[in-house]
Short mmCIF file of C-alpha atoms in Angstrom, two decimals:
data_model
loop_
_atom_site.label_atom_id
_atom_site.label_comp_id
_atom_site.label_asym_id
_atom_site.label_seq_id
_atom_site.Cartn_x
_atom_site.Cartn_y
_atom_site.Cartn_z
CA UNK A 30 0.00 0.00 0.00
CA UNK A 31 1.44 3.28 -1.12
CA UNK A 32 0.47 6.70 0.14
CA UNK A 33 1.23 9.61 -2.21
CA UNK A 34 1.15 13.17 -0.90
CA UNK A 35 1.58 16.15 -3.21
CA UNK A 36 2.57 19.63 -2.07
CA UNK A 37 3.06 22.76 -4.14
CA UNK A 38 5.92 25.11 -3.76
CA UNK A 39 5.33 28.68 -2.56
CA UNK A 40 6.35 30.05 -5.95
CA UNK A 41 3.67 28.00 -7.68
CA UNK A 42 1.05 29.05 -5.12
CA UNK A 43 1.93 32.68 -5.71
CA UNK A 44 1.76 32.46 -9.50
CA UNK A 45 -1.52 30.54 -9.38
CA UNK A 46 -3.32 32.91 -7.05
CA UNK A 47 -1.80 35.97 -8.71
CA UNK A 48 -3.77 35.19 -11.94
CA UNK A 49 -7.13 34.62 -10.26
CA UNK A 50 -8.35 38.03 -11.39
CA UNK A 51 -7.29 37.35 -14.98
CA UNK A 52 -9.00 33.96 -15.00
CA UNK A 53 -12.20 35.44 -13.57
CA UNK A 54 -12.06 38.30 -16.08
CA UNK A 55 -11.56 35.91 -18.97
CA UNK A 56 -14.39 33.75 -17.72
CA UNK A 57 -16.74 36.71 -17.45
CA UNK A 58 -15.64 37.99 -20.87
CA UNK A 59 -16.21 34.62 -22.51
CA UNK A 60 -19.60 34.34 -20.82
CA UNK A 61 -20.59 37.79 -22.10
CA UNK A 62 -19.38 36.96 -25.62
CA UNK A 63 -21.24 33.66 -25.53
CA UNK A 64 -24.39 35.46 -24.36
CA UNK A 65 -24.23 38.02 -27.14
CA UNK A 66 -23.48 35.32 -29.71
CA UNK A 67 -26.47 33.29 -28.55
CA UNK A 68 -28.64 36.42 -28.46
CA UNK A 69 -27.49 37.42 -31.99
CA UNK A 70 -28.25 33.95 -33.35
CA UNK A 71 -31.66 33.98 -31.68
CA UNK A 72 -32.37 37.46 -33.04
CA UNK A 73 -31.30 36.42 -36.55
CA UNK A 74 -33.51 33.36 -36.32
CA UNK A 75 -36.46 35.49 -35.25
CA UNK A 76 -35.81 37.92 -38.11
CA UNK A 77 -35.46 35.04 -40.56
CA UNK A 78 -38.72 33.51 -39.36
CA UNK A 79 -40.47 36.88 -39.63
CA UNK A 80 -39.06 37.43 -43.12
CA UNK A 81 -40.08 33.91 -44.16
CA UNK A 82 -43.57 34.52 -42.80
CA UNK A 83 -43.78 37.83 -44.66
CA UNK A 84 -42.58 36.22 -47.91
CA UNK A 85 -45.04 33.35 -47.47
CA UNK A 86 -47.90 35.78 -46.96
CA UNK A 87 -46.74 37.81 -49.98
CA UNK A 88 -46.65 34.64 -52.10
CA UNK A 89 -50.14 33.71 -50.90
CA UNK A 90 -51.45 37.17 -51.78
CA UNK A 91 -49.86 36.97 -55.24
CA UNK A 92 -51.33 33.50 -55.71
CA UNK A 93 -54.79 34.72 -54.70
CA UNK A 94 -54.45 37.73 -57.02
CA UNK A 95 -53.31 35.45 -59.87
CA UNK A 96 -56.22 33.07 -59.30
CA UNK A 97 -58.64 36.00 -59.23
CA UNK A 98 -57.12 37.42 -62.43
CA UNK A 99 -57.32 34.02 -64.16
CA UNK A 100 -60.92 33.62 -63.00
CA UNK A 101 -61.86 37.05 -64.36
CA UNK A 102 -60.11 36.31 -67.65
CA UNK A 103 -61.87 32.96 -67.93
CA UNK A 104 -65.27 34.53 -67.22
CA UNK A 105 -64.59 37.34 -69.69
CA UNK A 106 -63.65 34.85 -72.41
CA UNK A 107 -66.73 32.77 -71.66
CA UNK A 108 -68.90 35.88 -71.81
CA UNK A 109 -67.43 36.99 -75.12
CA UNK A 110 -67.26 33.43 -76.47
CA UNK A 111 -63.84 34.28 -77.90
CA UNK A 112 -60.86 32.00 -78.25
CA UNK A 113 -57.46 32.75 -76.71
CA UNK A 114 -54.16 32.14 -78.50
CA UNK A 115 -50.50 32.80 -77.80
CA UNK A 116 -47.64 32.70 -80.32
CA UNK A 117 -44.22 32.67 -78.63
CA UNK A 118 -41.73 33.51 -81.38
CA UNK A 119 -38.74 33.34 -79.04
CA UNK A 120 -39.55 29.84 -77.75
CA UNK A 121 -41.15 28.64 -81.00
CA UNK A 122 -44.38 27.50 -79.32
CA UNK A 123 -48.06 28.04 -80.05
CA UNK A 124 -51.04 27.74 -77.69
CA UNK A 125 -54.75 27.96 -78.38
CA UNK A 126 -57.58 27.69 -75.85
CA UNK A 127 -60.25 24.96 -76.15
CA UNK A 128 -62.73 27.54 -77.47
CA UNK A 129 -60.31 28.52 -80.26
CA UNK A 130 -60.05 24.88 -81.31
CA UNK A 131 -63.79 24.24 -80.97
CA UNK A 132 -64.44 27.21 -83.23
CA UNK A 133 -62.81 25.27 -86.07
CA UNK A 134 -64.24 21.88 -85.15
CA UNK A 135 -61.12 20.44 -83.53
CA UNK A 136 -60.34 19.12 -80.08
CA UNK A 137 -57.36 20.52 -78.14
CA UNK A 138 -54.26 18.59 -79.13
CA UNK A 139 -55.86 17.07 -82.21
CA UNK A 140 -53.58 19.04 -84.53
CA UNK A 141 -49.83 19.54 -84.22
CA UNK A 142 -49.28 23.06 -82.91
CA UNK A 143 -46.36 25.08 -84.26
CA UNK A 144 -45.65 28.59 -85.53
CA UNK A 145 -47.01 27.73 -89.03
CA UNK A 146 -50.31 26.25 -87.90
CA UNK A 147 -52.28 29.36 -88.87
CA UNK A 148 -51.05 28.98 -92.45
CA UNK A 149 -52.23 25.36 -92.68
CA UNK A 150 -55.76 26.15 -91.52
CA UNK A 151 -56.19 29.39 -93.48
CA UNK A 152 -58.11 29.63 -96.75
CA UNK A 153 -55.42 29.02 -99.43
CA UNK A 154 -56.53 31.94 -101.59
CA UNK A 155 -56.18 34.33 -98.62
CA UNK A 156 -52.71 33.14 -97.58
CA UNK A 157 -50.50 35.42 -99.77
CA UNK A 158 -52.30 38.57 -98.67
CA UNK A 159 -52.28 37.44 -95.02
CA UNK A 160 -48.53 36.78 -95.13
CA UNK A 161 -47.90 40.22 -96.62
CA UNK A 162 -50.08 41.91 -94.03
CA UNK A 163 -48.41 40.00 -91.18
CA UNK A 164 -44.93 40.93 -92.44
CA UNK A 165 -45.89 44.61 -92.60
CA UNK A 166 -47.28 44.45 -89.07
CA UNK A 167 -44.15 42.75 -87.70
CA UNK A 168 -41.84 45.30 -89.34
CA UNK A 169 -43.88 48.25 -88.09
CA UNK A 170 -43.87 49.74 -84.61
CA UNK A 171 -47.52 49.03 -83.75
CA UNK A 172 -48.29 46.94 -80.67
CA UNK A 173 -51.96 46.17 -81.31
CA UNK A 174 -53.64 44.97 -84.47
CA UNK A 175 -57.07 43.81 -85.64
CA UNK A 176 -57.73 41.85 -88.81
CA UNK A 177 -60.33 39.54 -90.31
CA UNK A 178 -59.22 36.16 -91.66
CA UNK A 179 -60.90 33.08 -93.06
CA UNK A 180 -59.98 29.69 -91.61
CA UNK A 181 -61.00 26.25 -92.77
CA UNK A 182 -63.31 24.32 -90.48
CA UNK A 183 -62.65 20.64 -89.97
CA UNK A 184 -65.64 19.85 -92.17
CA UNK A 185 -64.20 21.99 -94.98
CA UNK A 186 -66.33 25.14 -94.77
CA UNK A 187 -64.73 28.55 -94.32
CA UNK A 188 -65.11 30.36 -91.00
CA UNK A 189 -64.68 34.17 -90.90
CA UNK A 190 -62.70 35.01 -87.78
CA UNK A 191 -61.89 38.39 -86.23
CA UNK A 192 -58.32 38.38 -84.89
CA UNK A 193 -57.22 40.86 -82.24
CA UNK A 194 -53.62 40.74 -81.07
CA UNK A 195 -50.90 42.36 -79.01
CA UNK A 196 -47.24 42.23 -80.07
CA UNK A 197 -44.60 42.10 -77.35
CA UNK A 198 -41.29 43.48 -78.62
CA UNK A 199 -37.74 43.75 -77.33
CA UNK A 200 -35.88 47.03 -76.88
CA UNK A 201 -34.91 47.06 -80.54
CA UNK A 202 -38.51 46.63 -81.65
CA UNK A 203 -38.24 43.01 -82.76
CA UNK A 204 -41.36 40.92 -82.04
CA UNK A 205 -40.94 38.28 -79.34
CA UNK A 206 -44.50 37.20 -78.64
CA UNK A 207 -47.94 37.69 -80.13
CA UNK A 208 -51.05 37.06 -78.05
CA UNK A 209 -54.72 37.78 -78.63
CA UNK A 210 -58.25 36.56 -79.16
CA UNK A 211 -60.24 35.10 -82.02
CA UNK A 212 -63.98 35.63 -82.52
CA UNK A 213 -66.20 33.60 -84.83
CA UNK A 214 -67.98 36.01 -87.21
CA UNK A 215 -70.22 33.40 -88.84
CA UNK A 216 -73.38 34.52 -87.08
CA UNK A 217 -72.46 38.18 -87.51
CA UNK A 218 -71.94 37.67 -91.24
CA UNK A 219 -75.24 35.79 -91.52
CA UNK A 220 -77.13 38.64 -89.85
CA UNK A 221 -75.43 41.19 -92.10
CA UNK A 222 -76.38 39.13 -95.14
CA UNK A 223 -79.99 38.94 -93.97
CA UNK A 224 -80.02 42.71 -93.47
CA UNK A 225 -78.60 43.28 -96.95
CA UNK A 226 -81.16 40.94 -98.46
CA UNK A 227 -83.96 42.66 -96.56
CA UNK A 228 -82.81 46.12 -97.65
CA UNK A 229 -82.45 44.90 -101.23
CA UNK A 230 -85.93 43.35 -101.19
CA UNK A 231 -87.51 46.47 -99.68
CA UNK A 232 -85.75 48.71 -102.23
CA UNK A 233 -86.92 46.50 -105.05
CA UNK A 234 -90.51 46.52 -103.79
CA UNK A 235 -90.43 50.30 -103.34
CA UNK A 236 -89.17 50.78 -106.88
#
């Protein structure tokens, strides 16, 4: 059995106790730094959570506004019975709403959609003039245009269609995207023809 007894020298005792104040000061300083670091991290977390909450609410508001805008657009198109189309020249894509397809007797997706689709469904005798008019419109500086075209229905008959469009251009004026609506003028043309026939008949009877 061994008994070990340790004793420190007076010099060591002096040096050890002489730095008590420094050790306490360092301890307090580290504690304060640790407190402020923890407080800063907690404050940043609170700010991040508040910012995330604000962004989430902003996204929700934008989503609600977008849904409301889409609902209004859908109701407006239903009320006008017009078709919606979008020609993205930059991406090379074409979109037409179900009403635009139904107007010509097709189902959505039944025909291959590309930038030249309008040429394939247009009355062949009207195509040269339509190309010329489109080229003039693209080279001009106008943003909005309205024109009347004749498209071929799936059953072969010609459908008069009123086209209204908006041209989105880059800074140099080059067209990037063309979007608009299409309205079937068949009934309108029929009523005009009936009016003309009525006026002609009345004039003939009066003479």
